[in-house]
PDB file of C-alpha atoms in Angstrom:
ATOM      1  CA  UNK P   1     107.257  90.442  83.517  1.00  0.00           C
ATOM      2  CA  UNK P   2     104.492  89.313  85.378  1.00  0.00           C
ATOM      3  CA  UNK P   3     104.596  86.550  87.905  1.00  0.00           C
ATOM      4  CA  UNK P   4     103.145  85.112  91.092  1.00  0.00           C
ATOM      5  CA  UNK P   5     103.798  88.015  93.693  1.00  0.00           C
ATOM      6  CA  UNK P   6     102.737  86.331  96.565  1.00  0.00           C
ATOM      7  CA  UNK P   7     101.409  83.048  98.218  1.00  0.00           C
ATOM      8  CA  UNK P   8      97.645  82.511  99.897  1.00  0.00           C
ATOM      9  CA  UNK P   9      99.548  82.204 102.934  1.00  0.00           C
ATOM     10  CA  UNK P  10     101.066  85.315 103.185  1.00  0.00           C
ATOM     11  CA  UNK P  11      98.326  87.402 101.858  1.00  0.00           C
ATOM     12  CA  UNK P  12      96.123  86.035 104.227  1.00  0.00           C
ATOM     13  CA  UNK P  13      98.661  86.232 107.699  1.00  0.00           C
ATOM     14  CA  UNK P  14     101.153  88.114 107.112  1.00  0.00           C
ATOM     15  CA  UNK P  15     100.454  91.127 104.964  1.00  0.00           C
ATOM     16  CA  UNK P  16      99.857  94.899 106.048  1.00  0.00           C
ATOM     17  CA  UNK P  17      96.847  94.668 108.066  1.00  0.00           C
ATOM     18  CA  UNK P  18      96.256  93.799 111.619  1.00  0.00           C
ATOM     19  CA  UNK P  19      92.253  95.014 111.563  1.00  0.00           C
ATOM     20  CA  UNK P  20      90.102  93.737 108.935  1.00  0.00           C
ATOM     21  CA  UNK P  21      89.442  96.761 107.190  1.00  0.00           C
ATOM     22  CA  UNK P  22      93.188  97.472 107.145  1.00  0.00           C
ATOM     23  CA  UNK P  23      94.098  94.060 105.685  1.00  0.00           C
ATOM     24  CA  UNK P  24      91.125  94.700 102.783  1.00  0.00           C
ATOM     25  CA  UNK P  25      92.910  98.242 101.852  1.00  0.00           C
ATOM     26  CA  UNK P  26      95.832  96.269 101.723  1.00  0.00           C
ATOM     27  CA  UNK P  27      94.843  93.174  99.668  1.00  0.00           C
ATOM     28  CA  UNK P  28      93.281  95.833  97.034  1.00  0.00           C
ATOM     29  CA  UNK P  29      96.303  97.322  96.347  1.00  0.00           C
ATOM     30  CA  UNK P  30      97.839  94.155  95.611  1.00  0.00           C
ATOM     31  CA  UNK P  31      94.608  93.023  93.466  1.00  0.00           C
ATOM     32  CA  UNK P  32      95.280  96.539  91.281  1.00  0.00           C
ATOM     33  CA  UNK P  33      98.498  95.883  91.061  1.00  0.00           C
ATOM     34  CA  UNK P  34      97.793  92.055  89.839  1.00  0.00           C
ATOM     35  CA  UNK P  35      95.272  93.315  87.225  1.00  0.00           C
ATOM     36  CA  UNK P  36      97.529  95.630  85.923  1.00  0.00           C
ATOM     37  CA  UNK P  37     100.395  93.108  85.122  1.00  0.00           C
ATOM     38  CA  UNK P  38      97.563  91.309  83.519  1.00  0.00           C
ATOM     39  CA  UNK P  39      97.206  93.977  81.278  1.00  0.00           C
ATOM     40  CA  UNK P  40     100.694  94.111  79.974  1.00  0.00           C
ATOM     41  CA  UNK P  41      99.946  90.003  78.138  1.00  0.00           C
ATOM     42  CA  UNK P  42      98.049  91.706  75.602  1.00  0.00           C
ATOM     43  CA  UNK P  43      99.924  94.317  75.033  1.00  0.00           C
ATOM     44  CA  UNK P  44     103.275  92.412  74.927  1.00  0.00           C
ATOM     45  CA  UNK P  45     101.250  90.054  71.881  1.00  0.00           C
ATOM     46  CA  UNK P  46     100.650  93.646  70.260  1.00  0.00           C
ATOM     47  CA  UNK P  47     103.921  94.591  70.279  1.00  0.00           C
ATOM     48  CA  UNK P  48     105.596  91.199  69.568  1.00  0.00           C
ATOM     49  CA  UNK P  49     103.175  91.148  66.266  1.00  0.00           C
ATOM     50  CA  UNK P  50     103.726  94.140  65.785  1.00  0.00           C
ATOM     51  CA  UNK P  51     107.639  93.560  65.118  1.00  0.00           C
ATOM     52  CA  UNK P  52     106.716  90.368  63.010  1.00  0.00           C
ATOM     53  CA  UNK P  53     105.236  92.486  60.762  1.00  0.00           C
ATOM     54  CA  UNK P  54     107.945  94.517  60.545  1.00  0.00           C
ATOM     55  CA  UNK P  55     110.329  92.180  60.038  1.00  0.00           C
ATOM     56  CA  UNK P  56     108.752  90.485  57.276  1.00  0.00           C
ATOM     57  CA  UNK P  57     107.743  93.438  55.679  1.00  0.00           C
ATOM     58  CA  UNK P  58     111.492  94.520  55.736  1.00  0.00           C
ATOM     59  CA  UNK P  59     112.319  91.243  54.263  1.00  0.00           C
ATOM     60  CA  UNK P  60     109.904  91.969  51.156  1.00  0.00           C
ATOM     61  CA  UNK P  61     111.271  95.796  50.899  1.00  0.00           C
ATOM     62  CA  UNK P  62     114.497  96.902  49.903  1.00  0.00           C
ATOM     63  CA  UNK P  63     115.399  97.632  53.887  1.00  0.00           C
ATOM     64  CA  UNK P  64     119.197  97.711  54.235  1.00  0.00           C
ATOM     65  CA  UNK P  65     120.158  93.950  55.232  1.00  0.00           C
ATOM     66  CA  UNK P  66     121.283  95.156  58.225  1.00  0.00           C
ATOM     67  CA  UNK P  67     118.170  96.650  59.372  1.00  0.00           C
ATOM     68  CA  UNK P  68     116.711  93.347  58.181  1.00  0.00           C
ATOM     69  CA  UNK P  69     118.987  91.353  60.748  1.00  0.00           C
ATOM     70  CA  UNK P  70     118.508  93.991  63.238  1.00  0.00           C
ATOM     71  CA  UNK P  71     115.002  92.933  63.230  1.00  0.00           C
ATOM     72  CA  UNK P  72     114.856  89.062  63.035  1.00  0.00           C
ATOM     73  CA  UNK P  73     116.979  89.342  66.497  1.00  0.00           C
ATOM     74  CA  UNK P  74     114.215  91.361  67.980  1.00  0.00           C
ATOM     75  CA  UNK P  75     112.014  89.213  67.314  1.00  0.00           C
ATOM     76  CA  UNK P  76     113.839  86.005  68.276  1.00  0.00           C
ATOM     77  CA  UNK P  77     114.611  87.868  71.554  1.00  0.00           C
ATOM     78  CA  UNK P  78     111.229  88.442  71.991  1.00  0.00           C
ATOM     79  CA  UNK P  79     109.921  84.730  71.084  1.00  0.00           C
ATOM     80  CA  UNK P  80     112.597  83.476  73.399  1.00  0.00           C
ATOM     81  CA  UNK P  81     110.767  84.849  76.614  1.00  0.00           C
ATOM     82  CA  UNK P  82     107.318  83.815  75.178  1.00  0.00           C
ATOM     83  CA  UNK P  83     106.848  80.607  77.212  1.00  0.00           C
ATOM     84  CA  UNK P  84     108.024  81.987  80.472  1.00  0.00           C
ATOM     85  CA  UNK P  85     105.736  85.070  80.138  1.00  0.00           C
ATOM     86  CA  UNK P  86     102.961  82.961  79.362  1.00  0.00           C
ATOM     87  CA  UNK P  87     103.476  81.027  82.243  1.00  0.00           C
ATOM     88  CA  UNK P  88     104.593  84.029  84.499  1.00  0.00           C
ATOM     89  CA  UNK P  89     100.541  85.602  83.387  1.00  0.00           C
ATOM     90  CA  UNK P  90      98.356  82.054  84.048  1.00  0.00           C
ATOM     91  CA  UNK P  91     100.875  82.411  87.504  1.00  0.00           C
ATOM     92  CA  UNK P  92      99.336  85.978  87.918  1.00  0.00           C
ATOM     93  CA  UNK P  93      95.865  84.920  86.583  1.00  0.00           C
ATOM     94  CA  UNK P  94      95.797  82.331  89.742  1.00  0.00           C
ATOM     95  CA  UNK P  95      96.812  85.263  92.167  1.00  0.00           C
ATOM     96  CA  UNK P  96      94.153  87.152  91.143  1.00  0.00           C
ATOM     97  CA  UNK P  97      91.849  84.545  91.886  1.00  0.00           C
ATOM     98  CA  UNK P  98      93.394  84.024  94.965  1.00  0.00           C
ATOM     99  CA  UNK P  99      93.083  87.720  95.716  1.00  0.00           C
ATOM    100  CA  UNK P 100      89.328  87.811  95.372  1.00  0.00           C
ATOM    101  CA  UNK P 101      88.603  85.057  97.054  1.00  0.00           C
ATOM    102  CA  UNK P 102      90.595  86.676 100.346  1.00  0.00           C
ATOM    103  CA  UNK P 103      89.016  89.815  99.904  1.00  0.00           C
ATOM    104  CA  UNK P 104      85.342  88.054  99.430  1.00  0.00           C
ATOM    105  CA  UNK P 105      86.032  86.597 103.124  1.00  0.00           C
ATOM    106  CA  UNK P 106      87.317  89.547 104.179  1.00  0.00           C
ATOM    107  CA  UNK P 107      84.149  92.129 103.412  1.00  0.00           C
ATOM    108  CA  UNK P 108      82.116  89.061 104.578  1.00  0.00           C
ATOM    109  CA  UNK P 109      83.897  89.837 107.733  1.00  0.00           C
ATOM    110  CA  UNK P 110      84.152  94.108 107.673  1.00  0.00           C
ATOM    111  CA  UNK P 111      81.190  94.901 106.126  1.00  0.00           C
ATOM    112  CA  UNK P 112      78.378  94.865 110.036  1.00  0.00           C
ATOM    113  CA  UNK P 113      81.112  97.312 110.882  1.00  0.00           C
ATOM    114  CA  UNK P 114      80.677  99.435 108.219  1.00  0.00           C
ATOM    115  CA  UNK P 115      79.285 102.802 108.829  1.00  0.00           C
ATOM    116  CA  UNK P 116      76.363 104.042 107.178  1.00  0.00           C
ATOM    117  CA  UNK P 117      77.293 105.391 103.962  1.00  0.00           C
ATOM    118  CA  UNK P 118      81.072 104.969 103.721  1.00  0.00           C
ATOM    119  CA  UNK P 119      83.008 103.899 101.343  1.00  0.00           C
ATOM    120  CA  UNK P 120      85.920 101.553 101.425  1.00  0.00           C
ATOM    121  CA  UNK P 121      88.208 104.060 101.585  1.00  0.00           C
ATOM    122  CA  UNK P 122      86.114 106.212 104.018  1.00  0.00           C
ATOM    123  CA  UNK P 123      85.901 102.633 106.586  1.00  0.00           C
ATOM    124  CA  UNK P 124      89.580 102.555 106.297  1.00  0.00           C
ATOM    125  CA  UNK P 125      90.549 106.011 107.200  1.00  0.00           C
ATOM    126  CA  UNK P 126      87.712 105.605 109.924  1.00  0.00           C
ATOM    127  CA  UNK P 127      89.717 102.937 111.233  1.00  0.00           C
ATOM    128  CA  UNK P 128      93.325 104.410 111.772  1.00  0.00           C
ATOM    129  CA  UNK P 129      92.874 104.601 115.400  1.00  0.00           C
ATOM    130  CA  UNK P 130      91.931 100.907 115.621  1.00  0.00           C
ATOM    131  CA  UNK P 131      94.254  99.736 113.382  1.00  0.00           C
ATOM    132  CA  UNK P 132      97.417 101.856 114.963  1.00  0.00           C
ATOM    133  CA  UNK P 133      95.993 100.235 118.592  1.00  0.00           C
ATOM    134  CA  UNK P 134      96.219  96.733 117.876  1.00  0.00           C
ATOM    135  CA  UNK P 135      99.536  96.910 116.445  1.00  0.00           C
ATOM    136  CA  UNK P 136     100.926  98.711 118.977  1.00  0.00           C
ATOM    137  CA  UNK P 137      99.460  96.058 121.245  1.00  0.00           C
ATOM    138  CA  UNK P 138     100.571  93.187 119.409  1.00  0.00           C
ATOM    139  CA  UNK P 139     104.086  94.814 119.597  1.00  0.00           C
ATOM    140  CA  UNK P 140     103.810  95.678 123.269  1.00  0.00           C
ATOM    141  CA  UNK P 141     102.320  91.497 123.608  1.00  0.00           C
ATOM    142  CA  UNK P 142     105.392  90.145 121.926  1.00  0.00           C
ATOM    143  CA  UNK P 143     107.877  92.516 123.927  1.00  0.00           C
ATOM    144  CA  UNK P 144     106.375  90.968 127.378  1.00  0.00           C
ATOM    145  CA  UNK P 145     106.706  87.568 126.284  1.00  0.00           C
ATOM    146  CA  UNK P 146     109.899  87.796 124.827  1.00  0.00           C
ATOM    147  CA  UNK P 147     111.453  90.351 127.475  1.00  0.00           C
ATOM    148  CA  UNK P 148     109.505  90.597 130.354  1.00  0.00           C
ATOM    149  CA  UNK P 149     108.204  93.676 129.683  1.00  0.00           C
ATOM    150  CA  UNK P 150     107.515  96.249 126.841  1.00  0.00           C
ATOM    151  CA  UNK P 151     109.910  98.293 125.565  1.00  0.00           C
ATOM    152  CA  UNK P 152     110.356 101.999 126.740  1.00  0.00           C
ATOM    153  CA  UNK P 153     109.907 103.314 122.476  1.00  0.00           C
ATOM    154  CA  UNK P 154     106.532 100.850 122.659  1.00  0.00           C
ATOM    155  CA  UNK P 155     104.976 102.478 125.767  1.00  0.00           C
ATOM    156  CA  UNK P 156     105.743 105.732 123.901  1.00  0.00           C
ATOM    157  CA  UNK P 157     104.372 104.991 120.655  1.00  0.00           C
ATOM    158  CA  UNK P 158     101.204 103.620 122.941  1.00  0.00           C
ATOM    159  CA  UNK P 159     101.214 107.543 124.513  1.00  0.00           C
ATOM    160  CA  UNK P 160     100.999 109.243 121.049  1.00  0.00           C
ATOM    161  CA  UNK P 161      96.945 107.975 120.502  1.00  0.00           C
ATOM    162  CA  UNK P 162      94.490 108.648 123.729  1.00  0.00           C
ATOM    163  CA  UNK P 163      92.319 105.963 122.898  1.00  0.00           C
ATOM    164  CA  UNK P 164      95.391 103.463 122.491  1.00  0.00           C
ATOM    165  CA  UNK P 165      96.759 104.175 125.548  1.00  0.00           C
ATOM    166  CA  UNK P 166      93.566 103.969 127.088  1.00  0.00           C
ATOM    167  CA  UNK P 167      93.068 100.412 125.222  1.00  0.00           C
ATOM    168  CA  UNK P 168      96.693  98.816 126.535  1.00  0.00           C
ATOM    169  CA  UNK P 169      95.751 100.161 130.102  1.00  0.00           C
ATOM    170  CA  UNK P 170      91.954  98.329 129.695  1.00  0.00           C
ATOM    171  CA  UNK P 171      93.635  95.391 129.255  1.00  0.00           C
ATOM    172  CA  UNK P 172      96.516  95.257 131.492  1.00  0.00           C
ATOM    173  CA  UNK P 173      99.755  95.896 129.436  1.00  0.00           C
ATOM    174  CA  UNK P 174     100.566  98.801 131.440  1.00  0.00           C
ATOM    175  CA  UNK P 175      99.441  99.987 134.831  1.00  0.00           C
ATOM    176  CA  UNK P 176      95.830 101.124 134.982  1.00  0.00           C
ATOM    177  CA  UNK P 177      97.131 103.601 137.539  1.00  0.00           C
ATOM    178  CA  UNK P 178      99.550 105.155 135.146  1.00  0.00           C
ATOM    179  CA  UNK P 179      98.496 108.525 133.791  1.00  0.00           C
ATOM    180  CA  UNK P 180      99.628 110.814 130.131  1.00  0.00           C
ATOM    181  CA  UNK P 181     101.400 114.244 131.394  1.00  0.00           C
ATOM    182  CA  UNK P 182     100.143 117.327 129.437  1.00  0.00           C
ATOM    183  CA  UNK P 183     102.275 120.098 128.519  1.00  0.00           C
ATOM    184  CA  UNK P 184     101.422 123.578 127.949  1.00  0.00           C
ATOM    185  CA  UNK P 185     100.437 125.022 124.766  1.00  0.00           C
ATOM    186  CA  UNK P 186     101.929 128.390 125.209  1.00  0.00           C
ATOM    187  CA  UNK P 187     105.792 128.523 124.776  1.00  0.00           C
ATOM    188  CA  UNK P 188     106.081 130.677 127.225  1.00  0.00           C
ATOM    189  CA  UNK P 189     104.272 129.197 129.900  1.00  0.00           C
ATOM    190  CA  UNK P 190     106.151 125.810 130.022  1.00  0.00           C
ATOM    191  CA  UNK P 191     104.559 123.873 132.526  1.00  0.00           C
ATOM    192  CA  UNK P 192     103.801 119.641 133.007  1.00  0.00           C
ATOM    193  CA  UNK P 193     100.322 118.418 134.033  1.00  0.00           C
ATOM    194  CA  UNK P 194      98.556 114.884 134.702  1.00  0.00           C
ATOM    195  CA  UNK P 195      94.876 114.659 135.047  1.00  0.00           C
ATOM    196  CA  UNK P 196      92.700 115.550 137.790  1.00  0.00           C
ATOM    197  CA  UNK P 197      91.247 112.456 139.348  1.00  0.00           C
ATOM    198  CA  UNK P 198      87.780 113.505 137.794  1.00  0.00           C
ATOM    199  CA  UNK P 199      88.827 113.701 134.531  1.00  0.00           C
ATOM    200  CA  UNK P 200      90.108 110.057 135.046  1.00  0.00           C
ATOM    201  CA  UNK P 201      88.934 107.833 132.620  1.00  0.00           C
ATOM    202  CA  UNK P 202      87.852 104.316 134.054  1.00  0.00           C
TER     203      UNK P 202
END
């Protein structure tokens, strides 16, 4: 049955999303998925007329009184929830609103960044790098206040992306003097590497 998913609130702070294009991939998904429970209103007054007629024409036909009875408690069941799905769809009708409003002030925001010629999708795959840099960030922000210090799995997850690591180190959450070690490609050549101080990035 369709209801109200989520409040303004949360779909504008605290869903998936921590760079703008991220947060408009995410607030589209939810938008499809609000437009699709929208769908099901008219198709549950299809079906629920659909059994009326049914019903009464089983009441007009020699249809086995069982059958009959069978039918009259379908459609009771289904009148029953009537006024709570109704409600449940004007709920969903206000998210949706909701929903394009956020995502209005969110393109408003994205689209200068926009690359020539992308697509939504295209600006959001463009932007994985971004996106994974800030979280880790934000995770590696909240570890220092709360601890001190960021966690050993945070620095690691900072490692995986150059231009993260590079990012954190730009802004002082880890030592600017601290350097990735390489490994070899061939397995059986194992060796360990760290940059040469001219291929240092400043």
């Amino acid at each position: 049955m369709a209801s109200k998913y989520n409040s303004e609130f949360n779909y504008r702070f605290l869903v998936e999303g921590e760079s703008i294009w991220a947060k408009i991939k995410t607030l589209q998904g939810f938008l499809e998925g609000r437009i699709r429970a929208k769908g099901l209103e008219e198709i549950g007054k299809l079906k629920l007329d659909a059994k009326r007629e049914e019903y009464e024409n089983a009441e007009k036909t020699k249809t086995p009184s069982w059958t009959v009875k069978k039918l009259k408690v379908e459609v009771m069941e289904a009148e029953n929830w009537l006024a709570s799905e109704t409600d449940g769809f004007r709920k969903n009708d206000a998210e949706i609103e909701i929903l394009k409003k956020l995502l209005s002030e969110a393109f408003e925001i994205a689209e200068p960044t926009r690359i020539n010629g992308f697509s939504d999708e295209e600006m959001w795959e463009a932007n994985q790098a971004n996106e994974y840099t800030v979280k880790v960030a934000k995770d590696m922000q909240s570890e220092i206040i709360a601890n001190g210090r960021p966690s050993a799995m945070t620095v690691r997850q900072a490692m995986s992306a150059p231009e993260t690591w590079e990012a954190v180190k730009k802004i002082g959450l880890v030592p600017d003097d601290c350097h990735l070690i390489t490994g070899s490609n061939n397995p059986e050549k194992i060796t360990l590497s760290l940059p040469k101080p001219d291929e240092i990035v400043d």
